[in-house]
Amino acid sequence: MLGRLNHVAIAVPDLAAAAAQYRTMLGAEVTEPQALPEHGVTVVFIELPNTKIELLEPLGEGSPIAAFLEKNPSGGMHHVCYEVEDILAARDRLRNEGARVLGSGEPKTGAHNKPVLFLHPKDFNGTLIELEQV
Amino acid sequence: MLGRLNHVAIAVPDLAAAAAQYRTMLGAEVTEPQALPEHGVTVVFIELPNTKIELLEPLGEGSPIAAFLEKNPSGGMHHVCYEVEDILAARDRLRNEGARVLGSGEPKTGAHNKPVLFLHPKDFNGTLIELEQV
């Protein structure tokens, strides 16, 4: 069921500083910031040969990463995103096996304009998992 | 400088349970457990088409992930590992830019029998970064 690792998301308190650091210290290719107000984040992508890292900074009120940054003021790894071919089949399989899907269980449109779901981190060793249909 | 994302490491309190969960709930290909006593962990790999996830369980006294699991008893994302071509050049560049390399700064032999270094998470938005020379 699991396909590619689409991305690893890292929440950061200061996106410009983090982007500069990945560029200068780590010699990484970093995209320009994109504000995604409907997702409550501003994002840059660190483009790696086989996948990408997303650096996320809160945007606006009620950002989904605000509570995480309150607990982890200097930032931290926030979630991993795996690709699946059929997100509804994935959801049903997970529910049948007893895993909790966050929210209503209906896929939402994610930051890449594809259907996504999130799984409860308590069911997966403290790891927030995003599934994205590709 | 940064090459491929070699792996994402997730520390787990119960490796057998976590491996079973990735197999049955997420339909992932999971390798058999390998004990790495010299690294203080037992590990399984979740093989994805483009990279891998390492699930780590403490092994023996003084495991490098013991303190992390004390703070995060249900587990959590522990580090990300990026590939570099020349680990000494990477280290020198990082130090010149003011980043802290953990330990003596001399590469150690990592779990894949390749030279590795770890960077201080406080310098990278709360993210522990491993560099592996490939």
Tab-separated table of C-alpha atoms in Angstrom:
chain	number	residue	atom	x	y	z
A	1	MET	CA	0.000	0.000	0.000
A	2	LEU	CA	2.692	2.518	0.959
A	3	GLY	CA	4.325	4.120	-2.022
A	4	ARG	CA	7.069	6.729	-2.129
A	5	LEU	CA	8.001	8.945	0.758
A	6	ASN	CA	6.549	12.155	-0.616
A	7	HIS	CA	8.118	14.460	1.970
A	8	VAL	CA	9.233	14.996	5.522
A	9	ALA	CA	7.782	18.135	7.078
A	10	ILE	CA	9.745	20.177	9.582
A	11	ALA	CA	8.039	22.992	11.485
A	12	VAL	CA	10.261	26.028	11.963
A	13	PRO	CA	9.751	29.279	13.848
A	14	ASP	CA	11.510	31.446	11.231
A	15	LEU	CA	11.217	30.229	7.659
A	16	ALA	CA	13.593	32.767	6.123
A	17	ALA	CA	16.325	31.891	8.599
A	18	ALA	CA	15.791	28.152	8.153
A	19	ALA	CA	15.808	28.413	4.363
A	20	ALA	CA	19.011	30.456	4.437
A	21	GLN	CA	20.608	27.902	6.709
A	22	TYR	CA	19.780	24.958	4.456
A	23	ARG	CA	21.166	26.907	1.520
A	24	THR	CA	24.387	28.178	3.031
A	25	MET	CA	25.264	25.568	5.627
A	26	LEU	CA	23.993	22.465	3.881
A	27	GLY	CA	24.297	23.553	0.262
A	28	ALA	CA	20.726	22.542	-0.467
A	29	GLU	CA	18.430	23.698	-3.230
A	30	VAL	CA	15.595	25.580	-1.549
A	31	THR	CA	12.537	26.957	-3.331
A	32	GLU	CA	11.040	30.410	-2.774
A	33	PRO	CA	8.467	30.690	0.051
A	34	GLN	CA	4.866	29.962	-0.881
A	35	ALA	CA	2.083	31.254	1.354
A	36	LEU	CA	-0.750	28.731	1.623
A	37	PRO	CA	-3.320	30.660	3.661
A	38	GLU	CA	-5.949	27.941	3.259
A	39	HIS	CA	-3.528	25.551	5.000
A	40	GLY	CA	-2.303	28.041	7.600
A	41	VAL	CA	1.344	27.710	6.608
A	42	THR	CA	4.061	29.249	4.514
A	43	VAL	CA	6.286	26.605	2.986
A	44	VAL	CA	9.607	26.144	1.225
A	45	PHE	CA	10.771	22.885	-0.305
A	46	ILE	CA	14.261	21.503	0.003
A	47	GLU	CA	14.691	19.589	-3.210
A	48	LEU	CA	16.656	16.384	-2.790
A	49	PRO	CA	17.392	13.920	-5.600
A	50	ASN	CA	14.881	11.354	-4.305
A	51	THR	CA	12.324	13.280	-2.229
A	52	LYS	CA	11.818	16.618	-0.555
A	53	ILE	CA	11.790	18.259	2.828
A	54	GLU	CA	9.093	20.805	3.560
A	55	LEU	CA	9.882	23.581	5.980
A	56	LEU	CA	6.661	24.962	7.441
A	57	GLU	CA	6.067	28.266	9.217
A	58	PRO	CA	2.700	29.187	10.726
A	59	LEU	CA	0.579	31.615	8.720
A	60	GLY	CA	-2.368	33.458	10.210
A	61	GLU	CA	-4.609	32.492	13.108
A	62	GLY	CA	-5.230	28.862	13.977
A	63	SER	CA	-2.332	27.442	12.005
A	64	PRO	CA	-2.264	23.636	12.272
A	65	ILE	CA	1.374	23.822	13.378
A	66	ALA	CA	0.952	26.551	16.004
A	67	ALA	CA	0.452	24.153	18.922
A	68	PHE	CA	3.437	22.074	17.823
A	69	LEU	CA	5.672	25.160	17.820
A	70	GLU	CA	4.381	26.198	21.228
A	71	LYS	CA	5.574	22.835	22.557
A	72	ASN	CA	8.736	22.889	20.437
A	73	PRO	CA	9.707	26.554	20.136
A	74	SER	CA	12.844	25.899	18.117
A	75	GLY	CA	10.943	23.652	15.696
A	76	GLY	CA	11.117	19.962	14.929
A	77	MET	CA	10.083	17.128	12.659
A	78	HIS	CA	6.336	17.429	12.280
A	79	HIS	CA	5.145	14.650	9.978
A	80	VAL	CA	6.037	12.235	7.199
A	81	CYS	CA	3.942	11.909	4.053
A	82	TYR	CA	3.594	8.649	2.178
A	83	GLU	CA	2.041	8.302	-1.241
A	84	VAL	CA	-0.808	5.868	-1.822
A	85	GLU	CA	-2.634	5.010	-5.017
A	86	ASP	CA	-6.120	4.892	-3.570
A	87	ILE	CA	-6.681	6.969	-0.474
A	88	LEU	CA	-10.186	5.666	0.244
A	89	ALA	CA	-9.004	2.059	0.088
A	90	ALA	CA	-6.099	2.998	2.358
A	91	ARG	CA	-8.446	4.681	4.820
A	92	ASP	CA	-10.805	1.707	4.936
A	93	ARG	CA	-7.976	-0.746	5.449
A	94	LEU	CA	-6.533	1.365	8.260
A	95	ARG	CA	-9.875	1.721	9.993
A	96	ASN	CA	-10.528	-2.006	9.707
A	97	GLU	CA	-7.177	-2.586	11.408
A	98	GLY	CA	-8.126	-0.194	14.206
A	99	ALA	CA	-6.127	2.908	13.261
A	100	ARG	CA	-7.650	6.325	13.783
A	101	VAL	CA	-7.951	8.687	10.846
A	102	LEU	CA	-7.990	12.336	11.936
A	103	GLY	CA	-10.912	14.628	11.259
A	104	SER	CA	-14.040	13.420	9.517
A	105	GLY	CA	-12.185	10.729	7.617
A	106	GLU	CA	-13.033	12.379	4.310
A	107	PRO	CA	-9.871	13.276	2.391
A	108	LYS	CA	-9.054	16.975	2.185
A	109	THR	CA	-7.155	18.746	-0.534
A	110	GLY	CA	-3.568	18.973	0.646
A	111	ALA	CA	-0.845	21.512	0.010
A	112	HIS	CA	-0.083	19.840	-3.343
A	113	ASN	CA	-3.736	19.939	-4.450
A	114	LYS	CA	-4.124	16.207	-3.973
A	115	PRO	CA	-6.378	14.283	-1.573
A	116	VAL	CA	-4.769	13.750	1.820
A	117	LEU	CA	-5.580	12.198	5.185
A	118	PHE	CA	-3.715	12.242	8.482
A	119	LEU	CA	-3.400	9.309	10.878
A	120	HIS	CA	-3.373	9.629	14.649
A	121	PRO	CA	0.226	9.797	15.922
A	122	LYS	CA	-0.706	7.786	19.011
A	123	ASP	CA	-1.458	4.841	16.729
A	124	PHE	CA	1.933	5.092	14.992
A	125	ASN	CA	4.685	5.425	17.576
A	126	GLY	CA	4.287	9.141	18.066
A	127	THR	CA	4.625	9.844	14.349
A	128	LEU	CA	2.075	11.951	12.520
A	129	ILE	CA	1.545	10.269	9.145
A	130	GLU	CA	0.024	11.989	6.125
A	131	LEU	CA	-1.208	9.877	3.233
A	132	GLU	CA	-1.426	11.538	-0.155
A	133	GLN	CA	-3.115	10.052	-3.182
A	134	VAL	CA	-0.949	10.439	-6.272
B	1	MET	CA	26.249	19.398	-0.813
B	2	LEU	CA	23.137	17.515	0.353
B	3	GLY	CA	22.457	14.394	-1.646
B	4	ARG	CA	19.643	11.876	-1.272
B	5	LEU	CA	17.563	11.476	1.833
B	6	ASN	CA	19.049	8.184	2.990
B	7	HIS	CA	16.468	7.498	5.692
B	8	VAL	CA	14.162	8.853	8.338
B	9	ALA	CA	14.666	7.202	11.727
B	10	ILE	CA	11.756	6.644	14.088
B	11	ALA	CA	12.415	5.485	17.645
B	12	VAL	CA	9.852	2.969	18.891
B	13	PRO	CA	9.344	1.308	22.274
B	14	ASP	CA	8.380	-2.086	20.804
B	15	LEU	CA	9.995	-2.960	17.492
B	16	ALA	CA	8.040	-6.157	16.859
B	17	ALA	CA	4.734	-4.375	17.373
B	18	ALA	CA	5.778	-1.433	15.206
B	19	ALA	CA	7.024	-3.690	12.405
B	20	ALA	CA	3.797	-5.692	12.469
B	21	GLN	CA	1.792	-2.497	12.307
B	22	TYR	CA	3.636	-1.162	9.277
B	23	ARG	CA	3.132	-4.516	7.577
B	24	THR	CA	-0.517	-5.104	8.339
B	25	MET	CA	-1.946	-1.601	8.644
B	26	LEU	CA	0.164	0.185	6.055
B	27	GLY	CA	1.011	-2.713	3.749
B	28	ALA	CA	4.695	-1.877	3.855
B	29	GLU	CA	7.651	-4.098	3.127
B	30	VAL	CA	9.537	-4.467	6.407
B	31	THR	CA	12.862	-6.273	6.818
B	32	GLU	CA	13.700	-8.694	9.616
B	33	PRO	CA	15.117	-7.145	12.807
B	34	GLN	CA	18.878	-6.649	12.946
B	35	ALA	CA	20.592	-6.251	16.303
B	36	LEU	CA	23.391	-3.696	16.128
B	37	PRO	CA	24.913	-3.953	19.618
B	38	GLU	CA	27.783	-1.612	18.742
B	39	HIS	CA	25.175	1.063	17.973
B	40	GLY	CA	22.882	0.252	20.890
B	41	VAL	CA	19.839	-0.396	18.702
B	42	THR	CA	17.858	-3.083	16.983
B	43	VAL	CA	16.584	-1.920	13.625
B	44	VAL	CA	14.128	-2.825	10.895
B	45	PHE	CA	13.895	-1.040	7.573
B	46	ILE	CA	10.685	-0.081	5.869
B	47	GLU	CA	11.583	-0.257	2.211
B	48	LEU	CA	9.933	2.446	0.143
B	49	PRO	CA	10.441	2.923	-3.590
B	50	ASN	CA	12.608	6.018	-3.127
B	51	THR	CA	14.095	5.790	0.382
B	52	LYS	CA	13.646	3.943	3.641
B	53	ILE	CA	12.357	4.414	7.141
B	54	GLU	CA	14.362	2.949	9.993
B	55	LEU	CA	12.501	1.852	13.097
B	56	LEU	CA	14.869	1.818	16.061
B	57	GLU	CA	14.464	0.058	19.409
B	58	PRO	CA	17.004	0.455	22.218
B	59	LEU	CA	19.424	-2.446	22.695
B	60	GLY	CA	21.504	-2.872	25.848
B	61	GLU	CA	22.689	-0.277	28.322
B	62	GLY	CA	23.351	3.283	27.253
B	63	SER	CA	21.465	3.109	23.984
B	64	PRO	CA	21.709	6.436	22.120
B	65	ILE	CA	17.911	6.499	21.823
B	66	ALA	CA	17.127	5.661	25.470
B	67	ALA	CA	16.841	9.284	26.600
B	68	PHE	CA	14.649	10.141	23.616
B	69	LEU	CA	12.235	7.322	24.498
B	70	GLU	CA	12.169	8.424	28.132
B	71	LYS	CA	10.971	11.816	26.938
B	72	ASN	CA	8.717	10.316	24.258
B	73	PRO	CA	7.530	6.979	25.661
B	74	SER	CA	5.351	6.111	22.686
B	75	GLY	CA	8.199	6.904	20.264
B	76	GLY	CA	8.685	9.559	17.637
B	77	MET	CA	10.703	10.820	14.705
B	78	HIS	CA	14.311	10.747	15.853
B	79	HIS	CA	16.499	11.952	12.988
B	80	VAL	CA	16.865	12.382	9.244
B	81	CYS	CA	19.922	11.181	7.355
B	82	TYR	CA	21.218	12.945	4.272
B	83	GLU	CA	23.873	11.559	1.974
B	84	VAL	CA	26.992	13.585	1.200
B	85	GLU	CA	29.872	12.784	-1.114
B	86	ASP	CA	32.664	14.011	1.146
B	87	ILE	CA	31.910	14.002	4.829
B	88	LEU	CA	35.070	15.828	5.886
B	89	ALA	CA	34.396	18.630	3.413
B	90	ALA	CA	30.818	18.770	4.687
B	91	ARG	CA	31.981	18.937	8.281
B	92	ASP	CA	34.457	21.731	7.581
B	93	ARG	CA	31.893	23.760	5.690
B	94	LEU	CA	29.367	23.347	8.509
B	95	ARG	CA	31.868	24.341	11.171
B	96	ASN	CA	32.957	27.373	9.171
B	97	GLU	CA	29.307	28.423	9.026
B	98	GLY	CA	28.991	28.032	12.799
B	99	ALA	CA	27.123	24.726	13.067
B	100	ARG	CA	28.021	22.281	15.807
B	101	VAL	CA	29.052	18.755	14.920
B	102	LEU	CA	28.337	16.303	17.730
B	103	GLY	CA	31.073	14.314	19.447
B	104	SER	CA	34.715	14.725	18.518
B	105	GLY	CA	33.910	15.766	14.968
B	106	GLU	CA	35.649	12.700	13.586
B	107	PRO	CA	33.256	10.568	11.511
B	108	LYS	CA	32.184	7.281	13.078
B	109	THR	CA	31.153	4.147	11.279
B	110	GLY	CA	27.378	4.210	11.093
B	111	ALA	CA	24.782	1.470	11.040
B	112	HIS	CA	25.385	0.998	7.299
B	113	ASN	CA	29.179	0.691	7.731
B	114	LYS	CA	29.745	4.111	6.224
B	115	PRO	CA	31.236	7.247	7.805
B	116	VAL	CA	28.633	9.349	9.598
B	117	LEU	CA	28.405	12.538	11.632
B	118	PHE	CA	25.526	14.079	13.560
B	119	LEU	CA	24.723	17.797	13.720
B	120	HIS	CA	23.390	19.542	16.800
B	121	PRO	CA	19.568	19.727	16.639
B	122	LYS	CA	19.600	23.162	18.255
B	123	ASP	CA	21.378	24.471	15.176
B	124	PHE	CA	18.777	22.986	12.808
B	125	ASN	CA	15.293	23.819	14.044
B	126	GLY	CA	15.113	21.002	16.562
B	127	THR	CA	15.988	18.383	13.956
B	128	LEU	CA	18.783	15.895	14.548
B	129	ILE	CA	20.609	15.531	11.219
B	130	GLU	CA	22.875	12.641	10.332
B	131	LEU	CA	25.229	12.979	7.383
B	132	GLU	CA	26.417	9.786	5.730
B	133	GLN	CA	29.181	9.585	3.178
B	134	VAL	CA	28.171	7.392	0.247
